[in-house]
């Protein structure tokens, strides 16, 4: 029971009582033991109990001296009798040595909203810098579990609702590598898979007390072990939509007592948007890489036909001619030597071309070395193979710390430009220059001292541009919002210039 107040402080007590009753925030008087003595109406609404049940109960506020003071704010948790958990922000101050006055309010939703916004920001950052789709969506799923009162999350890709689904992100279920196989078994048994309704209607599906239904249904038996791990009750499924196309669903399993309210659904919809963008970006990147690989295969086939195949054909013809000369028994030593020398030169040239192609086919590991180091290595190889001087110059203010994909495109542009110099320019030297361009941008220039190439407008010029790989180089630059220019320079030779707006 609360302690009686000393008569000497009754006047102050009555004043505090009046203040308690008119306060708009939760306001309570505590005794020296930290138990409720008096509360106002706002306090009963926040705490979820009537005043009669609060008086005499220990308050959730810490009354240690270092916490006392009306200007200092603290936050502690309170669990209402109905299981609802809330965060209380409060200020506490001693009252005449007989107890404490506490001003408090429920900041649960405000704090959740801040956490949700932070999670959305982190998810956006993950998507923007995504490298692995599974790692990105696992991170998005974990952000949802950590931020909202949600026990578990699945992010599923849907290529065709009639086919097997794919798990792209998961959190809260522990180790469940065979989830999809078990889900398929449940579907074959006739289990009602409600997230298919979200795909069909393109709207969120909210099902209260879903866990009890699943655990009591024998058709869900293959998944009972996995679905029983997290402590959940309600189920919400949202479709993942991007560019008006369904790419998957995000399934969320709410902890008991947590209401899937409008604020929670708005947060999930924002996270679903990020997940959908991640899936779509990965798909577009895969298509782009497939197209680049196809273009590279065509280029290599063209190179093999134009160089090694033609030279091997010439070697075959020379060998046949030499054999015919020897068959006539009239061929002198000089004739035989000349034919053998020509065959030797052709084979040496064919071998050099094949070695160059093998070098270009080697996988580029930009994780183990920087873009500049990779270019220097390639330049040294070209020098050794051709005898042409290749200089790599880097501006001191350049910070080429770009993403792996961007670095690889820049490297391939330099590689193609150098190849053109070797094959077509008749140059003795080439300069490769890396410099800063604007805020975080980069410019790369490949200039040679060769004969230059006059590309007058017309079909022949278009064919030559394609043969030189200019179309491919330009596409690589434009993929990152950059531009490529190529043409003769006044001092003689040819220059290829790539300008990227940002190297990040």
PDB file of N, CA, C and O in Angstrom, residues 244-318:
ATOM      1  N   UNK A 244       5.299  -2.570 -63.386  1.00  0.00           N
ATOM      2  CA  UNK A 244       3.993  -3.202 -63.587  1.00  0.00           C
ATOM      3  C   UNK A 244       4.103  -4.709 -63.799  1.00  0.00           C
ATOM      4  O   UNK A 244       3.239  -5.324 -64.424  1.00  0.00           O
ATOM      5  N   UNK A 245       5.139  -5.319 -63.249  1.00  0.00           N
ATOM      6  CA  UNK A 245       5.351  -6.760 -63.401  1.00  0.00           C
ATOM      7  C   UNK A 245       5.575  -7.386 -62.037  1.00  0.00           C
ATOM      8  O   UNK A 245       6.339  -6.875 -61.219  1.00  0.00           O
ATOM      9  N   UNK A 246       4.875  -8.495 -61.757  1.00  0.00           N
ATOM     10  CA  UNK A 246       5.062  -9.229 -60.503  1.00  0.00           C
ATOM     11  C   UNK A 246       6.357 -10.023 -60.593  1.00  0.00           C
ATOM     12  O   UNK A 246       6.539 -10.848 -61.498  1.00  0.00           O
ATOM     13  N   UNK A 247       7.266  -9.773 -59.663  1.00  0.00           N
ATOM     14  CA  UNK A 247       8.541 -10.503 -59.662  1.00  0.00           C
ATOM     15  C   UNK A 247       8.691 -11.395 -58.437  1.00  0.00           C
ATOM     16  O   UNK A 247       9.651 -12.164 -58.346  1.00  0.00           O
ATOM     17  N   UNK A 248       7.752 -11.298 -57.485  1.00  0.00           N
ATOM     18  CA  UNK A 248       7.864 -12.139 -56.298  1.00  0.00           C
ATOM     19  C   UNK A 248       6.886 -11.702 -55.225  1.00  0.00           C
ATOM     20  O   UNK A 248       5.990 -10.891 -55.452  1.00  0.00           O
ATOM     21  N   UNK A 249       7.075 -12.267 -54.029  1.00  0.00           N
ATOM     22  CA  UNK A 249       6.261 -11.899 -52.871  1.00  0.00           C
ATOM     23  C   UNK A 249       7.175 -11.799 -51.659  1.00  0.00           C
ATOM     24  O   UNK A 249       8.244 -12.417 -51.612  1.00  0.00           O
ATOM     25  N   UNK A 250       6.726 -11.019 -50.683  1.00  0.00           N
ATOM     26  CA  UNK A 250       7.418 -10.945 -49.409  1.00  0.00           C
ATOM     27  C   UNK A 250       6.419 -11.375 -48.336  1.00  0.00           C
ATOM     28  O   UNK A 250       5.353 -10.778 -48.192  1.00  0.00           O
ATOM     29  N   UNK A 251       6.731 -12.455 -47.631  1.00  0.00           N
ATOM     30  CA  UNK A 251       5.857 -13.013 -46.605  1.00  0.00           C
ATOM     31  C   UNK A 251       6.398 -12.653 -45.232  1.00  0.00           C
ATOM     32  O   UNK A 251       7.587 -12.859 -44.953  1.00  0.00           O
ATOM     33  N   UNK A 252       5.534 -12.125 -44.365  1.00  0.00           N
ATOM     34  CA  UNK A 252       5.954 -11.715 -43.033  1.00  0.00           C
ATOM     35  C   UNK A 252       5.083 -12.402 -41.989  1.00  0.00           C
ATOM     36  O   UNK A 252       3.871 -12.569 -42.181  1.00  0.00           O
ATOM     37  N   UNK A 253       5.708 -12.781 -40.863  1.00  0.00           N
ATOM     38  CA  UNK A 253       5.049 -13.543 -39.808  1.00  0.00           C
ATOM     39  C   UNK A 253       5.163 -12.728 -38.510  1.00  0.00           C
ATOM     40  O   UNK A 253       6.248 -12.613 -37.936  1.00  0.00           O
ATOM     41  N   UNK A 254       4.051 -12.147 -38.055  1.00  0.00           N
ATOM     42  CA  UNK A 254       4.044 -11.210 -36.929  1.00  0.00           C
ATOM     43  C   UNK A 254       4.093 -11.942 -35.588  1.00  0.00           C
ATOM     44  O   UNK A 254       3.486 -13.003 -35.425  1.00  0.00           O
ATOM     45  N   UNK A 255       4.808 -11.341 -34.633  1.00  0.00           N
ATOM     46  CA  UNK A 255       4.858 -11.914 -33.288  1.00  0.00           C
ATOM     47  C   UNK A 255       3.466 -11.814 -32.666  1.00  0.00           C
ATOM     48  O   UNK A 255       2.677 -10.933 -33.018  1.00  0.00           O
ATOM     49  N   UNK A 256       3.126 -12.710 -31.747  1.00  0.00           N
ATOM     50  CA  UNK A 256       1.796 -12.657 -31.113  1.00  0.00           C
ATOM     51  C   UNK A 256       1.550 -11.310 -30.439  1.00  0.00           C
ATOM     52  O   UNK A 256       2.433 -10.740 -29.804  1.00  0.00           O
ATOM     53  N   UNK A 257       0.340 -10.819 -30.598  1.00  0.00           N
ATOM     54  CA  UNK A 257      -0.038  -9.553 -29.987  1.00  0.00           C
ATOM     55  C   UNK A 257       0.290  -8.332 -30.816  1.00  0.00           C
ATOM     56  O   UNK A 257      -0.125  -7.221 -30.472  1.00  0.00           O
ATOM     57  N   UNK A 258       1.027  -8.505 -31.905  1.00  0.00           N
ATOM     58  CA  UNK A 258       1.385  -7.370 -32.765  1.00  0.00           C
ATOM     59  C   UNK A 258       0.361  -7.242 -33.888  1.00  0.00           C
ATOM     60  O   UNK A 258       0.137  -8.180 -34.660  1.00  0.00           O
ATOM     61  N   UNK A 259      -0.246  -6.083 -33.977  1.00  0.00           N
ATOM     62  CA  UNK A 259      -1.293  -5.851 -34.971  1.00  0.00           C
ATOM     63  C   UNK A 259      -0.677  -5.372 -36.283  1.00  0.00           C
ATOM     64  O   UNK A 259       0.080  -4.395 -36.291  1.00  0.00           O
ATOM     65  N   UNK A 260      -0.981  -6.035 -37.399  1.00  0.00           N
ATOM     66  CA  UNK A 260      -0.504  -5.534 -38.707  1.00  0.00           C
ATOM     67  C   UNK A 260      -1.245  -4.251 -39.088  1.00  0.00           C
ATOM     68  O   UNK A 260      -2.127  -4.250 -39.948  1.00  0.00           O
ATOM     69  N   UNK A 261      -0.897  -3.152 -38.434  1.00  0.00           N
ATOM     70  CA  UNK A 261      -1.604  -1.893 -38.631  1.00  0.00           C
ATOM     71  C   UNK A 261      -1.157  -1.220 -39.928  1.00  0.00           C
ATOM     72  O   UNK A 261      -0.257  -1.685 -40.616  1.00  0.00           O
ATOM     73  N   UNK A 262      -1.788  -0.085 -40.220  1.00  0.00           N
ATOM     74  CA  UNK A 262      -1.501   0.608 -41.481  1.00  0.00           C
ATOM     75  C   UNK A 262      -0.061   1.096 -41.540  1.00  0.00           C
ATOM     76  O   UNK A 262       0.577   1.051 -42.598  1.00  0.00           O
ATOM     77  N   UNK A 263       0.483   1.558 -40.407  1.00  0.00           N
ATOM     78  CA  UNK A 263       1.870   2.025 -40.402  1.00  0.00           C
ATOM     79  C   UNK A 263       2.834   0.882 -40.691  1.00  0.00           C
ATOM     80  O   UNK A 263       3.815   1.044 -41.419  1.00  0.00           O
ATOM     81  N   UNK A 264       2.552  -0.268 -40.107  1.00  0.00           N
ATOM     82  CA  UNK A 264       3.405  -1.435 -40.344  1.00  0.00           C
ATOM     83  C   UNK A 264       3.326  -1.865 -41.804  1.00  0.00           C
ATOM     84  O   UNK A 264       4.341  -2.187 -42.429  1.00  0.00           O
ATOM     85  N   UNK A 265       2.127  -1.864 -42.381  1.00  0.00           N
ATOM     86  CA  UNK A 265       1.977  -2.252 -43.790  1.00  0.00           C
ATOM     87  C   UNK A 265       2.669  -1.250 -44.711  1.00  0.00           C
ATOM     88  O   UNK A 265       3.257  -1.643 -45.726  1.00  0.00           O
ATOM     89  N   UNK A 266       2.621   0.032 -44.370  1.00  0.00           N
ATOM     90  CA  UNK A 266       3.304   1.043 -45.190  1.00  0.00           C
ATOM     91  C   UNK A 266       4.815   0.792 -45.183  1.00  0.00           C
ATOM     92  O   UNK A 266       5.487   0.925 -46.218  1.00  0.00           O
ATOM     93  N   UNK A 267       5.351   0.434 -44.019  1.00  0.00           N
ATOM     94  CA  UNK A 267       6.772   0.108 -43.930  1.00  0.00           C
ATOM     95  C   UNK A 267       7.102  -1.111 -44.780  1.00  0.00           C
ATOM     96  O   UNK A 267       8.084  -1.125 -45.540  1.00  0.00           O
ATOM     97  N   UNK A 268       6.278  -2.154 -44.704  1.00  0.00           N
ATOM     98  CA  UNK A 268       6.525  -3.360 -45.498  1.00  0.00           C
ATOM     99  C   UNK A 268       6.434  -3.077 -46.992  1.00  0.00           C
ATOM    100  O   UNK A 268       7.196  -3.635 -47.787  1.00  0.00           O
ATOM    101  N   UNK A 269       5.502  -2.212 -47.375  1.00  0.00           N
ATOM    102  CA  UNK A 269       5.382  -1.873 -48.798  1.00  0.00           C
ATOM    103  C   UNK A 269       6.634  -1.163 -49.299  1.00  0.00           C
ATOM    104  O   UNK A 269       7.092  -1.404 -50.419  1.00  0.00           O
ATOM    105  N   UNK A 270       7.210  -0.286 -48.455  1.00  0.00           N
ATOM    106  CA  UNK A 270       8.456   0.387 -48.847  1.00  0.00           C
ATOM    107  C   UNK A 270       9.588  -0.619 -48.995  1.00  0.00           C
ATOM    108  O   UNK A 270      10.368  -0.564 -49.950  1.00  0.00           O
ATOM    109  N   UNK A 271       9.696  -1.566 -48.067  1.00  0.00           N
ATOM    110  CA  UNK A 271      10.738  -2.590 -48.151  1.00  0.00           C
ATOM    111  C   UNK A 271      10.488  -3.507 -49.343  1.00  0.00           C
ATOM    112  O   UNK A 271      11.435  -3.960 -50.011  1.00  0.00           O
ATOM    113  N   UNK A 272       9.216  -3.791 -49.626  1.00  0.00           N
ATOM    114  CA  UNK A 272       8.890  -4.625 -50.785  1.00  0.00           C
ATOM    115  C   UNK A 272       9.317  -3.942 -52.079  1.00  0.00           C
ATOM    116  O   UNK A 272       9.793  -4.600 -53.018  1.00  0.00           O
ATOM    117  N   UNK A 273       9.161  -2.623 -52.137  1.00  0.00           N
ATOM    118  CA  UNK A 273       9.603  -1.883 -53.324  1.00  0.00           C
ATOM    119  C   UNK A 273      11.104  -2.043 -53.532  1.00  0.00           C
ATOM    120  O   UNK A 273      11.568  -2.243 -54.659  1.00  0.00           O
ATOM    121  N   UNK A 274      11.887  -1.963 -52.440  1.00  0.00           N
ATOM    122  CA  UNK A 274      13.335  -2.117 -52.564  1.00  0.00           C
ATOM    123  C   UNK A 274      13.696  -3.537 -53.007  1.00  0.00           C
ATOM    124  O   UNK A 274      14.589  -3.726 -53.834  1.00  0.00           O
ATOM    125  N   UNK A 275      12.994  -4.530 -52.448  1.00  0.00           N
ATOM    126  CA  UNK A 275      13.261  -5.913 -52.843  1.00  0.00           C
ATOM    127  C   UNK A 275      12.943  -6.120 -54.322  1.00  0.00           C
ATOM    128  O   UNK A 275      13.692  -6.781 -55.045  1.00  0.00           O
ATOM    129  N   UNK A 276      11.830  -5.539 -54.784  1.00  0.00           N
ATOM    130  CA  UNK A 276      11.453  -5.681 -56.194  1.00  0.00           C
ATOM    131  C   UNK A 276      12.486  -5.032 -57.106  1.00  0.00           C
ATOM    132  O   UNK A 276      12.854  -5.589 -58.145  1.00  0.00           O
ATOM    133  N   UNK A 277      12.986  -3.858 -56.707  1.00  0.00           N
ATOM    134  CA  UNK A 277      14.012  -3.176 -57.505  1.00  0.00           C
ATOM    135  C   UNK A 277      15.282  -4.019 -57.555  1.00  0.00           C
ATOM    136  O   UNK A 277      15.933  -4.129 -58.604  1.00  0.00           O
ATOM    137  N   UNK A 278      15.643  -4.643 -56.432  1.00  0.00           N
ATOM    138  CA  UNK A 278      16.848  -5.479 -56.404  1.00  0.00           C
ATOM    139  C   UNK A 278      16.714  -6.656 -57.358  1.00  0.00           C
ATOM    140  O   UNK A 278      17.641  -6.991 -58.102  1.00  0.00           O
ATOM    141  N   UNK A 279      15.551  -7.302 -57.358  1.00  0.00           N
ATOM    142  CA  UNK A 279      15.327  -8.443 -58.252  1.00  0.00           C
ATOM    143  C   UNK A 279      15.366  -7.993 -59.700  1.00  0.00           C
ATOM    144  O   UNK A 279      15.994  -8.628 -60.562  1.00  0.00           O
ATOM    145  N   UNK A 280      14.705  -6.862 -59.997  1.00  0.00           N
ATOM    146  CA  UNK A 280      14.677  -6.369 -61.375  1.00  0.00           C
ATOM    147  C   UNK A 280      16.061  -5.940 -61.837  1.00  0.00           C
ATOM    148  O   UNK A 280      16.458  -6.208 -62.975  1.00  0.00           O
ATOM    149  N   UNK A 281      16.820  -5.288 -60.955  1.00  0.00           N
ATOM    150  CA  UNK A 281      18.172  -4.855 -61.311  1.00  0.00           C
ATOM    151  C   UNK A 281      19.060  -6.052 -61.608  1.00  0.00           C
ATOM    152  O   UNK A 281      19.834  -6.039 -62.574  1.00  0.00           O
ATOM    153  N   UNK A 282      18.949  -7.097 -60.788  1.00  0.00           N
ATOM    154  CA  UNK A 282      19.741  -8.308 -61.024  1.00  0.00           C
ATOM    155  C   UNK A 282      19.380  -8.950 -62.365  1.00  0.00           C
ATOM    156  O   UNK A 282      20.251  -9.424 -63.091  1.00  0.00           O
ATOM    157  N   UNK A 283      18.080  -8.933 -62.694  1.00  0.00           N
ATOM    158  CA  UNK A 283      17.646  -9.502 -63.971  1.00  0.00           C
ATOM    159  C   UNK A 283      18.192  -8.699 -65.152  1.00  0.00           C
ATOM    160  O   UNK A 283      18.700  -9.264 -66.127  1.00  0.00           O
ATOM    161  N   UNK A 284      18.096  -7.362 -65.055  1.00  0.00           N
ATOM    162  CA  UNK A 284      18.603  -6.513 -66.134  1.00  0.00           C
ATOM    163  C   UNK A 284      20.116  -6.654 -66.279  1.00  0.00           C
ATOM    164  O   UNK A 284      20.647  -6.698 -67.401  1.00  0.00           O
ATOM    165  N   UNK A 285      20.820  -6.749 -65.147  1.00  0.00           N
ATOM    166  CA  UNK A 285      22.268  -6.903 -65.193  1.00  0.00           C
ATOM    167  C   UNK A 285      22.650  -8.227 -65.835  1.00  0.00           C
ATOM    168  O   UNK A 285      23.598  -8.302 -66.618  1.00  0.00           O
ATOM    169  N   UNK A 286      21.881  -9.277 -65.525  1.00  0.00           N
ATOM    170  CA  UNK A 286      22.145 -10.580 -66.139  1.00  0.00           C
ATOM    171  C   UNK A 286      21.942 -10.521 -67.651  1.00  0.00           C
ATOM    172  O   UNK A 286      22.737 -11.069 -68.418  1.00  0.00           O
ATOM    173  N   UNK A 287      20.869  -9.821 -68.087  1.00  0.00           N
ATOM    174  CA  UNK A 287      20.632  -9.679 -69.532  1.00  0.00           C
ATOM    175  C   UNK A 287      21.749  -8.894 -70.199  1.00  0.00           C
ATOM    176  O   UNK A 287      22.216  -9.249 -71.282  1.00  0.00           O
ATOM    177  N   UNK A 288      22.191  -7.810 -69.523  1.00  0.00           N
ATOM    178  CA  UNK A 288      23.267  -6.994 -70.085  1.00  0.00           C
ATOM    179  C   UNK A 288      24.542  -7.802 -70.227  1.00  0.00           C
ATOM    180  O   UNK A 288      25.246  -7.725 -71.239  1.00  0.00           O
ATOM    181  N   UNK A 289      24.850  -8.590 -69.197  1.00  0.00           N
ATOM    182  CA  UNK A 289      26.062  -9.402 -69.252  1.00  0.00           C
ATOM    183  C   UNK A 289      25.959 -10.462 -70.334  1.00  0.00           C
ATOM    184  O   UNK A 289      26.943 -10.754 -71.021  1.00  0.00           O
ATOM    185  N   UNK A 290      24.764 -11.046 -70.506  1.00  0.00           N
ATOM    186  CA  UNK A 290      24.585 -12.039 -71.562  1.00  0.00           C
ATOM    187  C   UNK A 290      24.810 -11.410 -72.932  1.00  0.00           C
ATOM    188  O   UNK A 290      25.451 -12.005 -73.802  1.00  0.00           O
ATOM    189  N   UNK A 291      24.281 -10.202 -73.116  1.00  0.00           N
ATOM    190  CA  UNK A 291      24.479  -9.511 -74.389  1.00  0.00           C
ATOM    191  C   UNK A 291      25.959  -9.187 -74.604  1.00  0.00           C
ATOM    192  O   UNK A 291      26.481  -9.339 -75.715  1.00  0.00           O
ATOM    193  N   UNK A 292      26.625  -8.745 -73.525  1.00  0.00           N
ATOM    194  CA  UNK A 292      28.050  -8.431 -73.641  1.00  0.00           C
ATOM    195  C   UNK A 292      28.856  -9.678 -73.975  1.00  0.00           C
ATOM    196  O   UNK A 292      29.789  -9.640 -74.789  1.00  0.00           O
ATOM    197  N   UNK A 293      28.483 -10.811 -73.345  1.00  0.00           N
ATOM    198  CA  UNK A 293      29.178 -12.065 -73.635  1.00  0.00           C
ATOM    199  C   UNK A 293      28.962 -12.490 -75.082  1.00  0.00           C
ATOM    200  O   UNK A 293      29.884 -12.968 -75.745  1.00  0.00           O
ATOM    201  N   UNK A 294      27.734 -12.301 -75.575  1.00  0.00           N
ATOM    202  CA  UNK A 294      27.449 -12.659 -76.967  1.00  0.00           C
ATOM    203  C   UNK A 294      28.253 -11.779 -77.918  1.00  0.00           C
ATOM    204  O   UNK A 294      28.817 -12.268 -78.917  1.00  0.00           O
ATOM    205  N   UNK A 295      28.317 -10.482 -77.637  1.00  0.00           N
ATOM    206  CA  UNK A 295      29.115  -9.579 -78.468  1.00  0.00           C
ATOM    207  C   UNK A 295      30.590  -9.954 -78.428  1.00  0.00           C
ATOM    208  O   UNK A 295      31.284  -9.911 -79.446  1.00  0.00           O
ATOM    209  N   UNK A 296      31.062 -10.343 -77.236  1.00  0.00           N
ATOM    210  CA  UNK A 296      32.469 -10.721 -77.106  1.00  0.00           C
ATOM    211  C   UNK A 296      32.762 -11.994 -77.895  1.00  0.00           C
ATOM    212  O   UNK A 296      33.809 -12.116 -78.537  1.00  0.00           O
ATOM    213  N   UNK A 297      31.836 -12.944 -77.862  1.00  0.00           N
ATOM    214  CA  UNK A 297      32.027 -14.186 -78.643  1.00  0.00           C
ATOM    215  C   UNK A 297      32.086 -13.877 -80.134  1.00  0.00           C
ATOM    216  O   UNK A 297      32.908 -14.449 -80.868  1.00  0.00           O
ATOM    217  N   UNK A 298      31.213 -12.987 -80.590  1.00  0.00           N
ATOM    218  CA  UNK A 298      31.227 -12.624 -82.011  1.00  0.00           C
ATOM    219  C   UNK A 298      32.523 -11.929 -82.396  1.00  0.00           C
ATOM    220  O   UNK A 298      33.085 -12.175 -83.463  1.00  0.00           O
ATOM    221  N   UNK A 299      32.996 -11.049 -81.477  1.00  0.00           N
ATOM    222  CA  UNK A 299      34.253 -10.357 -81.758  1.00  0.00           C
ATOM    223  C   UNK A 299      35.415 -11.339 -81.856  1.00  0.00           C
ATOM    224  O   UNK A 299      36.256 -11.254 -82.765  1.00  0.00           O
ATOM    225  N   UNK A 300      35.466 -12.281 -80.917  1.00  0.00           N
ATOM    226  CA  UNK A 300      36.548 -13.260 -80.936  1.00  0.00           C
ATOM    227  C   UNK A 300      36.475 -14.151 -82.176  1.00  0.00           C
ATOM    228  O   UNK A 300      37.502 -14.493 -82.771  1.00  0.00           O
ATOM    229  N   UNK A 301      35.239 -14.520 -82.567  1.00  0.00           N
ATOM    230  CA  UNK A 301      35.089 -15.323 -83.791  1.00  0.00           C
ATOM    231  C   UNK A 301      35.588 -14.544 -85.002  1.00  0.00           C
ATOM    232  O   UNK A 301      36.262 -15.093 -85.887  1.00  0.00           O
ATOM    233  N   UNK A 302      35.282 -13.248 -85.031  1.00  0.00           N
ATOM    234  CA  UNK A 302      35.734 -12.403 -86.137  1.00  0.00           C
ATOM    235  C   UNK A 302      37.256 -12.278 -86.135  1.00  0.00           C
ATOM    236  O   UNK A 302      37.911 -12.341 -87.176  1.00  0.00           O
ATOM    237  N   UNK A 303      37.818 -12.115 -84.917  1.00  0.00           N
ATOM    238  CA  UNK A 303      39.272 -12.002 -84.805  1.00  0.00           C
ATOM    239  C   UNK A 303      39.965 -13.280 -85.255  1.00  0.00           C
ATOM    240  O   UNK A 303      40.976 -13.254 -85.965  1.00  0.00           O
ATOM    241  N   UNK A 304      39.417 -14.417 -84.825  1.00  0.00           N
ATOM    242  CA  UNK A 304      40.016 -15.703 -85.225  1.00  0.00           C
ATOM    243  C   UNK A 304      39.957 -15.884 -86.737  1.00  0.00           C
ATOM    244  O   UNK A 304      40.906 -16.365 -87.364  1.00  0.00           O
ATOM    245  N   UNK A 305      38.826 -15.483 -87.338  1.00  0.00           N
ATOM    246  CA  UNK A 305      38.703 -15.644 -88.782  1.00  0.00           C
ATOM    247  C   UNK A 305      39.643 -14.699 -89.524  1.00  0.00           C
ATOM    248  O   UNK A 305      40.286 -15.088 -90.505  1.00  0.00           O
ATOM    249  N   UNK A 306      39.741 -13.443 -89.030  1.00  0.00           N
ATOM    250  CA  UNK A 306      40.535 -12.447 -89.749  1.00  0.00           C
ATOM    251  C   UNK A 306      42.032 -12.628 -89.563  1.00  0.00           C
ATOM    252  O   UNK A 306      42.824 -12.139 -90.373  1.00  0.00           O
ATOM    253  N   UNK A 307      42.447 -13.289 -88.490  1.00  0.00           N
ATOM    254  CA  UNK A 307      43.885 -13.408 -88.234  1.00  0.00           C
ATOM    255  C   UNK A 307      44.346 -14.842 -88.312  1.00  0.00           C
ATOM    256  O   UNK A 307      44.897 -15.288 -89.327  1.00  0.00           O
ATOM    257  N   UNK A 308      44.115 -15.609 -87.239  1.00  0.00           N
ATOM    258  CA  UNK A 308      44.693 -16.949 -87.153  1.00  0.00           C
ATOM    259  C   UNK A 308      44.191 -17.868 -88.271  1.00  0.00           C
ATOM    260  O   UNK A 308      44.984 -18.593 -88.894  1.00  0.00           O
ATOM    261  N   UNK A 309      42.888 -17.865 -88.554  1.00  0.00           N
ATOM    262  CA  UNK A 309      42.350 -18.770 -89.585  1.00  0.00           C
ATOM    263  C   UNK A 309      42.928 -18.433 -90.958  1.00  0.00           C
ATOM    264  O   UNK A 309      43.331 -19.328 -91.718  1.00  0.00           O
ATOM    265  N   UNK A 310      42.979 -17.132 -91.275  1.00  0.00           N
ATOM    266  CA  UNK A 310      43.523 -16.736 -92.570  1.00  0.00           C
ATOM    267  C   UNK A 310      44.998 -17.101 -92.699  1.00  0.00           C
ATOM    268  O   UNK A 310      45.457 -17.570 -93.745  1.00  0.00           O
ATOM    269  N   UNK A 311      45.739 -16.903 -91.609  1.00  0.00           N
ATOM    270  CA  UNK A 311      47.166 -17.225 -91.663  1.00  0.00           C
ATOM    271  C   UNK A 311      47.394 -18.726 -91.746  1.00  0.00           C
ATOM    272  O   UNK A 311      48.296 -19.193 -92.459  1.00  0.00           O
ATOM    273  N   UNK A 312      46.617 -19.497 -91.029  1.00  0.00           N
ATOM    274  CA  UNK A 312      46.744 -20.957 -91.118  1.00  0.00           C
ATOM    275  C   UNK A 312      46.372 -21.452 -92.524  1.00  0.00           C
ATOM    276  O   UNK A 312      46.980 -22.396 -93.045  1.00  0.00           O
ATOM    277  N   UNK A 313      45.377 -20.803 -93.141  1.00  0.00           N
ATOM    278  CA  UNK A 313      45.012 -21.156 -94.505  1.00  0.00           C
ATOM    279  C   UNK A 313      46.185 -20.868 -95.459  1.00  0.00           C
ATOM    280  O   UNK A 313      46.518 -21.678 -96.341  1.00  0.00           O
ATOM    281  N   UNK A 314      46.835 -19.721 -95.251  1.00  0.00           N
ATOM    282  CA  UNK A 314      47.992 -19.383 -96.083  1.00  0.00           C
ATOM    283  C   UNK A 314      49.134 -20.371 -95.870  1.00  0.00           C
ATOM    284  O   UNK A 314      49.828 -20.765 -96.825  1.00  0.00           O
ATOM    285  N   UNK A 315      49.340 -20.784 -94.627  1.00  0.00           N
ATOM    286  CA  UNK A 315      50.377 -21.776 -94.345  1.00  0.00           C
ATOM    287  C   UNK A 315      50.082 -23.084 -95.069  1.00  0.00           C
ATOM    288  O   UNK A 315      50.989 -23.735 -95.627  1.00  0.00           O
ATOM    289  N   UNK A 316      48.823 -23.472 -95.061  1.00  0.00           N
ATOM    290  CA  UNK A 316      48.437 -24.711 -95.759  1.00  0.00           C
ATOM    291  C   UNK A 316      48.718 -24.604 -97.248  1.00  0.00           C
ATOM    292  O   UNK A 316      49.250 -25.549 -97.876  1.00  0.00           O
ATOM    293  N   UNK A 317      48.386 -23.446 -97.830  1.00  0.00           N
ATOM    294  CA  UNK A 317      48.625 -23.264 -99.263  1.00  0.00           C
ATOM    295  C   UNK A 317      50.122 -23.269 -99.563  1.00  0.00           C
ATOM    296  O   UNK A 317      50.581 -23.856-100.565  1.00  0.00           O
ATOM    297  N   UNK A 318      50.913 -22.629 -98.691  1.00  0.00           N
ATOM    298  CA  UNK A 318      52.368 -22.614 -98.897  1.00  0.00           C
ATOM    299  C   UNK A 318      52.948 -24.017 -98.788  1.00  0.00           C
ATOM    300  O   UNK A 318      53.850 -24.407 -99.550  1.00  0.00           O
TER     301      UNK A 318
END
